[in-house]
Amino acid sequence: MIPSAVVILLVFRVARQENELSERRATEARREALDQLRRELSARLQAIRLEEVNRLIGESGRRLPPDSPIVFVTPMMQDRMVLPWEDSRIPRAASSRFAEVHTEGELLEFQRNDAAGAAAAYQRAVTIARGPSETCAALLSLGRVYRKAARDPDADRTDRATLRQCAAVPDSNGIPHALYAADRLLTAGANDAEAQEYVVRTSSTRQWHGPNEAYMLQSLLRKISSPAAVDQLQAISSEIQDIEQITALAQETNNHLAKLKTAFRSAPGDLSWMGFGNEPWLITIVSPTSFAAPVVMAVSSRKVLPDGASLRLTESPRAVPLGDGFVDLQVEWPADRFTPTQGMPITLYGSVLFLVLGAVLLAAYLLLRDVHREAETAAMRSHFVASVSHELKTPLTSIRAHAETLLMGRAENTETTTEYLRTIVSESERLTRLVETVLDLSRIEQGRKTYRMQSTCLPEVVRAAAKTMEYPLSQLGFTLTISSDNTKPLLLADADALEQAILNLLGNAVKYSGSARRIELRVGSLASEAFIDVVDHGIGISREDQTRIFEKFHRVQSAQTEGIAGTGLGLALALHIVEAHNGRINVTSDVGRGSTFSVRIPLQGQA
Ligand code: ADP
């Protein structure tokens, strides 16, 4: 037990140390990964800044190709972030003459419901319009009122003219006039190829669309079912997401500027980056030259981060701060990236422990069983001594009493004399058998028991045994039936030893018959074996005891066997003798109904 306890303790200690070690390794790996990530990210961002920013400032307003890590670059004007789609082409205020005529048309169209009058006014507006803004506004109104007047061919013609001339002319909402015309043409006939082509082309320009234009393009693209439109719909939806995020960023610029400026101060010389949005974007402010206005640059963290890592703005149990130069940014790796590696699997320790415990328990069980057996054998031995004394005393007393009666001439007649003498002979035979059994077993234990094997006819041995038992059986009122299949099997056997085995079985049948008075003896051969069955109808043996009665000294302890003298050696000796003849011995028994002991011995031949 002590060594096993030591082993168990050791296993626990080793497992704990192993755990601590792998925990430390994981922490170390996490720190290294973070350092490396910071280095790589800084280097990439620095490179992006150097290469791209200067080039891109000139193209402000252009969207970058989808694989570019930069989302946008836009100047700061008086601490305000210029929106990338902001258009300097603010429509000029209309001339008063044009405004007058156009307003007159609107009055006729909307208040008087006079479509014809309104159309005439708008036509006049078209002729007096100066510049594309006025022309496009007048054309758009004219197209609308034609449709109201159900002059569809005129309306189509006018809208098509707007579509062609006004693609680059935005209204005060930043939406090109042509887009309204396209909307009308698509509403009039969804398959209008020119309008469809215009919508798809406009949405696919690499210029940032203003939010209103983007929403309108999205709704128009939904009406078109060509594959190109489906692709563009996806592109415009993602652009809208970017637009919304940029708008949100612009609204918060002042807050973030303060933060960024603090960060700039704390990490001079280095770029400072701030996270923004869901992805998140990495935002910085750069001054391309000491004269030029600073620019805001947004980089997609997804496109610059090494595989596996992801950035987030909020803290989480698995995220760690990215560190200096990165404001409010947390980095996170997949859950299994730094799981401590098991030096040796815990299952192995478990198995070792299990084996050790198993071995200890088995050893303890075997030890206890041996101790128990030893104690049982000791008890049986002492019981044996008492039994043998008793067994010896009974025949001796009987012999002495009968001999003394004869000596005193008290026998009444020759018949009584003969009977007394026979009893003396029978009892001394019983005594001899008992002594023989004890001596034989002692010889067996010392390995000195020898058998004189010679050709033997089994029925003769059985008959001799029956003869020996004839007198005691008749004295006790038993009938012994011998049945033979007349095969006369020949064995290579020690006839005396076999007879002794049969006598032990017959003796038991007598002792344990209870009130029954019938015993059968069957002899014969079956296949290549000779058999002897001793059948009684006595008290029987329980299944549990059947497995143990052939052990030395084992005697069944029960109410029925109490008071029956015996040594517990008879069956042990019978078994030894039968096995010495390469045979076997079986018992079948039912408690209360009797037992059959069957001996099987290989044949030498038939007599
Ligand atoms: P014993 O001297 O006690 O008879 P044995 O070795 O001959 O010793 O038998 C062992 C035990 O087996 C007996 O004590 C008895 O309980 C049981 N036994 C043997 N033969 C029979 C039988 N024919 N019927 C019932 N019990 C039997």
XYZ file of C-alpha atoms and ligand atoms in Angstrom:
634
model
C 0.000 0.000 0.000
C 2.784 2.433 0.941
C 4.661 2.113 -2.404
C 1.419 2.514 -4.292
C 0.527 5.614 -2.268
C 3.968 7.005 -3.118
C 3.434 6.211 -6.816
C 0.051 7.917 -6.772
C 1.502 11.011 -5.104
C 4.340 11.094 -7.612
C 1.952 10.773 -10.542
C -0.119 13.650 -9.176
C 2.954 15.816 -8.679
C 4.324 15.122 -12.139
C 0.920 15.819 -13.697
C 0.652 19.125 -11.813
C 4.156 20.221 -12.806
C 3.438 19.246 -16.388
C 0.294 21.396 -16.305
C 2.094 24.402 -14.868
C 4.838 24.064 -17.441
C 2.466 23.926 -20.407
C 0.507 26.862 -18.945
C 3.746 28.847 -18.830
C 4.621 27.805 -22.380
C 1.197 29.003 -23.577
C 1.642 32.404 -21.872
C 5.095 32.737 -23.414
C 3.698 31.848 -26.866
C 0.922 34.420 -26.453
C 3.428 37.148 -25.572
C 5.671 36.270 -28.500
C 2.724 36.202 -30.892
C 1.605 39.625 -29.664
C 5.103 41.123 -30.109
C 5.397 39.663 -33.559
C 1.939 40.836 -34.552
C 2.710 44.364 -33.382
C 5.996 44.403 -35.289
C 4.438 43.047 -38.501
C 1.430 45.326 -38.307
C 3.505 48.450 -37.654
C 5.821 47.604 -40.538
C 2.941 47.032 -42.950
C 1.096 50.152 -41.936
C 4.264 52.195 -42.204
C 4.862 50.835 -45.702
C 1.277 51.542 -46.728
C 1.560 55.079 -45.463
C 4.833 55.763 -47.228
C 3.853 54.275 -50.555
C 0.234 55.125 -50.846
C -0.722 58.260 -49.032
C 1.087 60.774 -51.210
C -0.152 59.098 -54.334
C -3.736 58.957 -53.156
C -4.237 62.457 -51.880
C -4.413 63.791 -55.412
C -7.122 61.282 -56.215
C -9.284 61.993 -53.217
C -12.821 60.976 -54.060
C -11.736 57.868 -55.925
C -12.546 54.527 -54.399
C -9.639 52.098 -54.161
C -9.678 48.646 -55.745
C -11.315 46.020 -53.522
C -7.981 44.330 -52.718
C -6.394 47.531 -51.418
C -5.967 47.572 -47.637
C -6.748 51.305 -47.635
C -10.446 52.102 -47.356
C -10.112 55.819 -48.041
C -7.787 58.771 -47.713
C -9.330 62.184 -47.269
C -8.046 65.621 -46.238
C -8.840 67.431 -43.002
C -10.108 70.968 -43.480
C -10.184 73.127 -40.369
C -10.269 70.093 -38.100
C -13.148 68.668 -40.124
C -12.851 65.505 -42.120
C -13.826 66.054 -45.765
C -16.131 63.248 -46.821
C -14.556 61.349 -49.717
C -17.616 61.868 -51.917
C -17.968 65.547 -51.100
C -18.379 67.407 -54.381
C -16.989 70.861 -54.941
C -19.346 71.296 -57.896
C -22.029 72.907 -55.793
C -24.817 73.906 -58.191
C -24.726 77.589 -58.916
C -27.773 79.524 -57.895
C -30.117 79.748 -60.889
C -30.400 83.050 -62.731
C -33.424 85.062 -61.720
C -34.951 84.888 -65.204
C -34.682 81.096 -65.284
C -35.974 80.799 -61.728
C -38.975 82.920 -62.609
C -39.983 80.847 -65.645
C -39.318 77.541 -63.871
C -41.337 78.597 -60.826
C -44.182 79.620 -63.111
C -44.158 76.139 -64.622
C -44.251 74.583 -61.101
C -47.173 76.839 -60.167
C -49.137 75.732 -63.231
C -48.154 72.076 -62.692
C -48.816 71.729 -58.992
C -51.352 74.379 -58.066
C -53.434 74.800 -61.210
C -52.999 71.265 -62.449
C -52.492 72.746 -65.881
C -50.122 70.246 -67.498
C -50.201 71.887 -70.946
C -49.472 75.355 -69.524
C -46.705 73.913 -67.316
C -45.174 72.092 -70.296
C -45.068 75.350 -72.249
C -43.402 77.137 -69.311
C -40.785 74.392 -68.894
C -40.086 74.415 -72.638
C -39.388 78.096 -72.306
C -37.139 77.403 -69.330
C -35.148 74.922 -71.455
C -34.573 77.548 -74.112
C -33.454 80.255 -71.703
C -31.398 77.935 -69.441
C -27.749 78.885 -68.996
C -25.377 76.164 -68.056
C -25.944 72.418 -67.524
C -27.528 72.764 -64.068
C -30.396 74.910 -65.365
C -30.839 72.862 -68.552
C -30.979 69.588 -66.647
C -33.415 70.953 -64.023
C -35.716 72.240 -66.808
C -35.508 68.991 -68.830
C -36.306 66.936 -65.719
C -39.410 69.038 -64.978
C -40.500 68.937 -68.625
C -40.220 65.130 -68.747
C -42.296 64.876 -65.549
C -45.116 67.114 -66.797
C -45.245 65.309 -70.201
C -45.888 62.112 -68.324
C -48.641 63.787 -66.315
C -50.188 64.983 -69.567
C -49.988 61.378 -70.843
C -47.666 62.503 -73.648
C -45.523 59.421 -73.210
C -43.478 59.649 -76.455
C -42.546 63.254 -75.540
C -41.833 62.231 -71.971
C -39.548 59.354 -73.110
C -37.699 61.613 -75.513
C -37.152 64.306 -72.874
C -36.052 61.827 -70.152
C -33.662 60.167 -72.597
C -32.186 63.599 -73.349
C -31.726 64.164 -69.572
C -30.142 60.695 -69.265
C -27.596 61.527 -71.960
C -26.783 65.124 -71.044
C -27.049 65.191 -67.261
C -24.963 62.220 -66.026
C -22.347 64.530 -64.518
C -24.762 67.184 -63.267
C -25.838 66.667 -59.668
C -28.753 68.379 -58.023
C -28.620 69.904 -54.560
C -28.886 66.383 -53.012
C -25.766 65.253 -54.855
C -27.815 62.971 -57.159
C -27.115 63.329 -60.912
C -30.189 64.484 -62.835
C -29.659 61.566 -65.201
C -30.396 59.121 -62.376
C -33.904 60.548 -61.906
C -34.455 60.213 -65.639
C -33.237 56.601 -65.518
C -35.667 55.961 -62.666
C -38.556 57.271 -64.757
C -37.570 55.287 -67.839
C -37.261 52.084 -65.741
C -40.659 52.752 -64.118
C -42.218 53.250 -67.567
C -40.593 50.041 -68.889
C -38.336 47.935 -66.668
C -36.454 46.632 -69.714
C -35.258 49.970 -70.969
C -31.756 48.980 -72.068
C -30.301 52.477 -72.061
C -31.507 53.253 -68.558
C -30.324 49.840 -67.313
C -26.906 50.333 -68.861
C -26.625 53.797 -67.332
C -27.513 52.559 -63.808
C -25.039 49.628 -63.956
C -22.255 51.851 -65.356
C -22.818 54.609 -62.792
C -22.783 52.191 -59.896
C -19.564 50.574 -61.114
C -17.467 53.773 -61.278
C -14.605 53.772 -58.845
C -15.659 57.151 -57.550
C -17.206 57.352 -54.097
C -20.967 57.795 -54.504
C -22.672 60.194 -52.132
C -25.050 58.469 -49.675
C -28.231 59.636 -51.480
C -26.906 58.549 -54.856
C -25.827 55.184 -53.437
C -29.239 54.492 -51.891
C -30.958 55.417 -55.140
C -28.598 53.262 -57.172
C -29.286 50.365 -54.793
C -33.052 50.660 -55.248
C -32.722 50.968 -59.061
C -30.370 47.968 -59.277
C -32.964 45.914 -57.434
C -35.345 46.524 -60.350
C -32.858 45.172 -62.911
C -32.323 41.460 -63.218
C -29.202 41.220 -65.422
C -26.171 39.367 -63.903
C -24.102 42.563 -64.047
C -26.781 44.335 -61.983
C -26.779 41.527 -59.401
C -22.986 41.904 -58.967
C -23.251 45.668 -58.744
C -26.045 45.404 -56.199
C -23.677 43.499 -53.931
C -20.892 46.018 -54.514
C -23.131 49.024 -53.857
C -24.489 47.410 -50.660
C -20.982 47.028 -49.295
C -20.138 50.560 -50.397
C -23.208 51.763 -48.491
C -21.876 50.060 -45.383
C -18.565 51.877 -45.838
C -20.356 55.167 -46.503
C -22.378 54.796 -43.321
C -19.265 54.005 -41.297
C -17.350 56.931 -42.813
C -20.298 59.238 -42.034
C -20.307 58.013 -38.434
C -16.543 58.532 -38.241
C -16.849 62.057 -39.610
C -19.450 62.863 -36.978
C -17.126 61.674 -34.227
C -13.989 63.122 -35.680
C -13.618 65.742 -33.034
C -13.586 63.217 -30.162
C -11.229 60.929 -31.975
C -8.996 63.738 -33.005
C -8.404 64.584 -29.369
C -7.516 60.955 -28.672
C -5.300 60.700 -31.704
C -3.494 63.869 -30.865
C -2.783 62.551 -27.362
C -1.501 59.343 -28.884
C 0.676 61.288 -31.306
C 2.190 63.086 -28.409
C 2.828 59.866 -26.434
C 4.495 58.081 -29.351
C 6.360 60.726 -31.268
C 7.855 59.688 -34.560
C 5.638 56.659 -34.807
C 2.276 56.476 -36.393
C -0.616 56.249 -34.029
C -3.627 54.239 -35.003
C -7.103 54.163 -33.653
C -9.761 51.528 -34.187
C -13.186 52.421 -35.533
C -16.284 50.536 -36.614
C -17.211 46.895 -36.675
C -14.397 45.437 -38.693
C -12.641 47.572 -37.222
C -10.838 50.064 -39.451
C -7.482 51.435 -38.402
C -7.606 55.210 -38.603
C -4.677 57.589 -38.555
C -3.915 61.194 -39.311
C -0.917 61.848 -41.496
C 0.707 65.061 -42.608
C 2.058 64.243 -46.080
C 4.320 67.288 -46.070
C 4.767 70.002 -43.536
C 2.739 72.393 -45.737
C -0.080 70.245 -46.940
C -3.240 69.746 -44.862
C -3.232 66.581 -42.801
C -5.163 63.646 -44.195
C -7.239 60.960 -42.529
C -6.462 57.458 -43.695
C -8.534 54.353 -42.920
C -7.066 50.877 -43.372
C -9.045 47.652 -43.288
C -7.659 45.644 -40.358
C -8.930 42.449 -41.985
C -6.634 43.004 -44.944
C -3.472 43.855 -43.002
C -3.663 41.419 -40.120
C -1.765 38.129 -40.248
C -3.937 34.989 -40.383
C -5.814 33.976 -37.281
C -5.623 37.249 -35.353
C -8.550 39.650 -35.261
C -8.913 43.121 -33.796
C -11.729 44.467 -31.687
C -12.496 47.659 -29.862
C -14.099 46.277 -26.754
C -12.360 44.254 -24.083
C -13.097 40.575 -23.837
C -11.651 37.776 -21.714
C -9.626 36.447 -24.639
C -8.475 39.807 -26.041
C -5.289 41.622 -25.019
C -4.434 45.268 -25.678
C -2.439 45.664 -28.873
C -0.229 48.169 -27.106
C 1.637 51.413 -27.789
C 0.697 53.293 -30.932
C -2.679 51.545 -31.159
C -5.371 53.389 -29.275
C -8.244 51.333 -27.841
C -7.389 48.304 -29.928
C -7.547 44.769 -28.619
C -6.237 41.719 -30.391
C -7.821 38.309 -30.212
C -6.697 34.877 -31.431
C -8.789 31.773 -32.041
C -9.655 29.992 -28.783
C -7.481 26.968 -29.492
C -4.393 28.865 -30.648
C -2.630 28.878 -27.253
C -4.258 25.989 -25.462
C -1.569 24.505 -23.266
C -0.006 21.507 -24.985
C -0.034 18.434 -22.862
C 3.482 17.087 -22.422
C 2.102 13.718 -21.664
C -1.630 13.220 -22.032
C -3.519 13.253 -18.761
C -5.138 9.991 -19.861
C -1.732 8.337 -19.650
C -1.331 9.440 -16.046
C -4.863 8.274 -15.438
C -4.084 4.856 -16.910
C -0.903 4.507 -14.837
C -2.848 5.413 -11.729
C -5.601 3.049 -12.685
C -3.108 0.205 -13.244
C -1.339 0.841 -9.956
C -4.615 0.950 -8.056
C -5.831 -2.149 -9.898
C -2.647 -4.031 -9.030
C -2.863 -2.948 -5.392
C -6.494 -3.982 -5.116
C -5.804 -7.325 -6.778
C -2.854 -7.982 -4.467
C -4.977 -7.019 -1.450
C -7.764 -9.305 -2.619
C -5.391 -12.246 -3.167
C -3.773 -11.647 0.205
C -7.108 -11.531 2.003
C -8.280 -14.600 0.181
C -5.145 -16.510 1.181
C -5.451 -15.361 4.766
C -9.068 -16.404 4.757
C -8.227 -19.797 3.240
C -5.392 -20.262 5.676
C -7.726 -19.533 8.581
C -10.319 -21.883 7.158
C -7.753 -24.660 6.669
C -6.476 -24.175 10.228
C -10.029 -24.486 11.530
C -10.583 -27.562 9.389
C -7.360 -29.160 10.552
C -8.348 -28.821 14.183
C -11.786 -30.100 13.305
C -10.072 -32.968 11.513
C -8.114 -33.983 14.589
C -11.316 -34.115 16.599
C -13.087 -36.023 13.810
C -10.304 -38.580 13.382
C -10.194 -39.259 17.094
C -13.919 -39.742 17.029
C -13.751 -41.913 13.870
C -11.058 -44.068 15.457
C -12.847 -44.363 18.742
C -16.182 -45.553 17.378
C -14.950 -48.748 15.626
C -12.488 -49.423 18.442
C -15.233 -49.238 21.067
C -17.421 -51.514 18.997
C -14.597 -54.038 18.432
C -13.699 -54.039 22.094
C -17.280 -54.504 23.296
C -17.953 -57.404 20.916
C -14.596 -59.074 21.707
C -15.153 -58.785 25.484
C -18.648 -60.289 25.179
C -17.200 -63.211 23.248
C -14.362 -63.589 25.750
C -16.740 -63.807 28.657
C -18.653 -66.553 26.803
C -21.797 -64.456 26.831
C -22.682 -65.236 23.237
C -25.815 -67.295 23.354
C -25.282 -69.394 20.272
C -22.984 -69.864 17.296
C -25.103 -67.533 15.228
C -24.586 -64.658 17.657
C -20.891 -65.546 17.877
C -20.565 -65.366 14.070
C -22.417 -62.090 13.963
C -20.139 -60.594 16.666
C -17.058 -61.799 14.834
C -18.299 -60.329 11.533
C -18.929 -57.004 13.232
C -15.387 -57.074 14.626
C -13.998 -57.816 11.135
C -16.131 -55.147 9.459
C -15.247 -52.511 12.052
C -11.538 -53.308 11.800
C -11.832 -52.986 7.990
C -13.436 -49.590 8.491
C -10.600 -48.704 10.858
C -8.021 -49.886 8.370
C -9.660 -47.856 5.597
C -9.638 -44.795 7.746
C -5.995 -45.193 8.668
C -5.198 -45.959 5.001
C -6.952 -42.809 3.859
C -5.046 -40.650 6.326
C -1.761 -42.336 5.469
C -2.432 -42.092 1.737
C -3.140 -38.401 1.897
C -0.028 -37.810 3.925
C 1.906 -39.768 1.272
C 0.258 -37.704 -1.464
C 1.273 -34.489 0.290
C 4.831 -35.678 0.526
C 4.723 -36.848 -3.089
C 5.378 -40.447 -2.022
C 2.107 -42.026 -3.080
C 2.674 -44.616 -5.798
C 0.240 -46.719 -7.805
C 0.808 -50.202 -9.101
C -0.842 -50.077 -12.480
C -1.862 -53.339 -14.119
C -4.606 -54.612 -16.358
C -7.741 -54.606 -14.272
C -11.319 -55.622 -14.974
C -13.443 -52.826 -13.538
C -16.618 -54.818 -12.661
C -14.505 -57.082 -10.466
C -13.153 -54.134 -8.524
C -16.694 -52.821 -8.110
C -17.931 -56.176 -6.938
C -15.071 -56.468 -4.400
C -15.965 -53.044 -3.007
C -19.656 -53.998 -2.818
C -18.719 -57.171 -0.971
C -16.718 -55.225 1.575
C -19.724 -53.006 2.202
C -22.218 -55.890 2.187
C -22.299 -56.502 5.947
C -22.380 -52.891 7.168
C -25.041 -52.117 4.530
C -27.231 -54.967 5.618
C -26.731 -54.017 9.276
C -28.049 -50.520 8.509
C -30.933 -51.800 6.349
C -29.637 -50.498 2.942
C -30.316 -52.147 -0.367
C -27.488 -51.817 -2.847
C -28.401 -52.411 -6.487
C -25.530 -53.079 -8.856
C -26.287 -52.680 -12.542
C -23.789 -53.448 -15.275
C -24.026 -53.077 -19.067
C -22.007 -56.316 -19.320
C -19.199 -54.679 -21.230
C -16.473 -55.758 -18.787
C -14.213 -52.800 -19.420
C -10.477 -53.341 -18.956
C -8.371 -50.621 -17.354
C -4.734 -50.078 -16.634
C -5.272 -49.488 -12.956
C -4.241 -49.949 -9.348
C -7.123 -52.190 -8.292
C -6.666 -51.556 -4.542
C -6.590 -47.787 -4.977
C -9.673 -47.853 -7.240
C -11.503 -50.035 -4.737
C -10.644 -47.563 -2.012
C -12.008 -44.687 -4.102
C -15.260 -46.605 -4.738
C -15.509 -47.513 -1.054
C -15.141 -43.830 -0.114
C -18.003 -42.935 -2.481
C -20.141 -45.815 -1.186
C -19.316 -44.900 2.434
C -20.463 -41.305 1.758
C -23.663 -42.552 0.095
C -24.405 -44.457 3.317
C -23.470 -41.592 5.638
C -25.416 -38.906 3.776
C -28.534 -40.891 2.814
C -30.628 -39.419 5.569
C -33.741 -41.584 5.867
C -33.355 -43.090 2.353
C -32.185 -46.704 2.220
C -31.461 -47.228 -1.476
C -28.076 -47.000 -3.152
C -27.283 -47.855 -6.785
C -23.977 -48.734 -8.303
C -23.705 -48.612 -12.110
C -20.697 -49.878 -14.002
C -19.942 -50.163 -17.703
C -18.298 -48.397 -20.604
C -19.311 -45.610 -22.983
C -17.244 -44.663 -26.047
C -13.602 -44.859 -24.908
C -14.304 -44.554 -21.181
C -15.294 -46.834 -18.364
C -17.786 -45.437 -15.872
C -18.819 -46.026 -12.298
C -21.819 -44.132 -10.929
C -22.648 -44.142 -7.231
C -26.226 -42.973 -6.776
C -27.918 -42.160 -3.483
C -31.268 -40.570 -2.591
C -30.091 -38.712 0.470
C -29.649 -35.144 1.608
C -27.928 -33.859 -1.585
C -25.354 -31.082 -1.910
C -25.914 -27.406 -2.754
C -24.355 -26.003 -5.938
C -21.990 -23.852 -3.939
C -20.690 -26.795 -1.909
C -20.401 -29.051 -4.965
C -17.410 -26.984 -6.092
C -15.602 -27.365 -2.772
C -16.285 -30.870 -1.421
C -13.255 -32.290 -3.252
C -10.957 -29.959 -1.287
C -9.095 -31.473 1.631
C -10.871 -31.132 5.011
C -13.865 -29.438 3.454
C -17.082 -30.640 5.058
C -20.521 -29.197 4.455
C -21.762 -27.422 7.582
C -25.527 -27.791 7.830
C -28.283 -29.065 10.075
C -28.390 -32.367 8.132
C -24.658 -33.048 8.306
C -24.337 -32.160 11.981
C -23.445 -35.217 14.031
C -22.242 -37.228 11.029
C -18.653 -38.249 11.684
C -16.073 -37.656 8.961
C -12.621 -36.286 8.212
C -13.216 -34.335 4.969
C -10.542 -36.454 3.294
C -12.527 -39.188 1.503
C -13.419 -37.263 -1.662
C -9.989 -35.572 -1.846
C -8.371 -38.998 -1.890
C -10.915 -40.399 -4.386
C -10.210 -37.460 -6.724
C -6.473 -37.977 -6.474
C -6.799 -41.678 -7.248
C -9.115 -41.095 -10.252
C -6.857 -38.376 -11.651
C -3.860 -40.688 -11.251
C -5.775 -42.948 -13.685
C -6.205 -40.019 -16.119
C -9.875 -39.959 -15.229
C -12.245 -37.430 -13.804
C -14.945 -37.338 -11.189
C -18.166 -35.310 -11.271
C -21.060 -34.757 -8.973
C -24.647 -33.926 -9.849
C -26.920 -33.323 -6.932
C -30.201 -31.765 -5.803
C -30.573 -30.761 -2.188
C -33.023 -33.126 -0.502
C -33.177 -35.514 -3.481
C -29.790 -37.221 -3.538
C -26.480 -37.188 -5.322
C -24.726 -39.032 -8.144
C -20.937 -39.263 -8.158
C -19.673 -40.284 -11.615
C -16.178 -41.583 -12.196
C -14.825 -41.713 -15.792
C -11.573 -43.494 -16.607
C -10.094 -44.045 -20.085
C -10.365 -47.681 -21.288
C -7.474 -49.956 -21.957
C -9.759 -52.379 -23.748
C -12.617 -54.831 -23.227
C -12.079 -58.068 -21.337
P -16.279 -36.825 4.994
O -15.313 -37.658 5.745
O -16.716 -35.615 5.686
O -17.382 -37.627 4.436
P -15.537 -36.478 2.249
O -14.322 -35.862 1.610
O -15.813 -37.861 1.889
O -15.423 -36.266 3.795
O -16.777 -35.604 1.832
C -16.714 -34.208 1.959
C -18.098 -33.653 2.243
O -18.929 -33.814 1.084
C -18.835 -34.342 3.289
O -18.521 -33.816 4.570
C -20.286 -34.136 2.944
O -20.747 -32.944 3.478
C -20.267 -34.046 1.447
N -20.700 -35.309 0.793
C -19.892 -36.251 0.278
N -20.635 -37.212 -0.300
C -21.934 -36.881 -0.168
C -23.187 -37.479 -0.532
N -23.238 -38.641 -1.195
N -24.336 -36.837 -0.200
C -24.292 -35.629 0.440
N -23.134 -35.018 0.836
C -21.975 -35.623 0.535
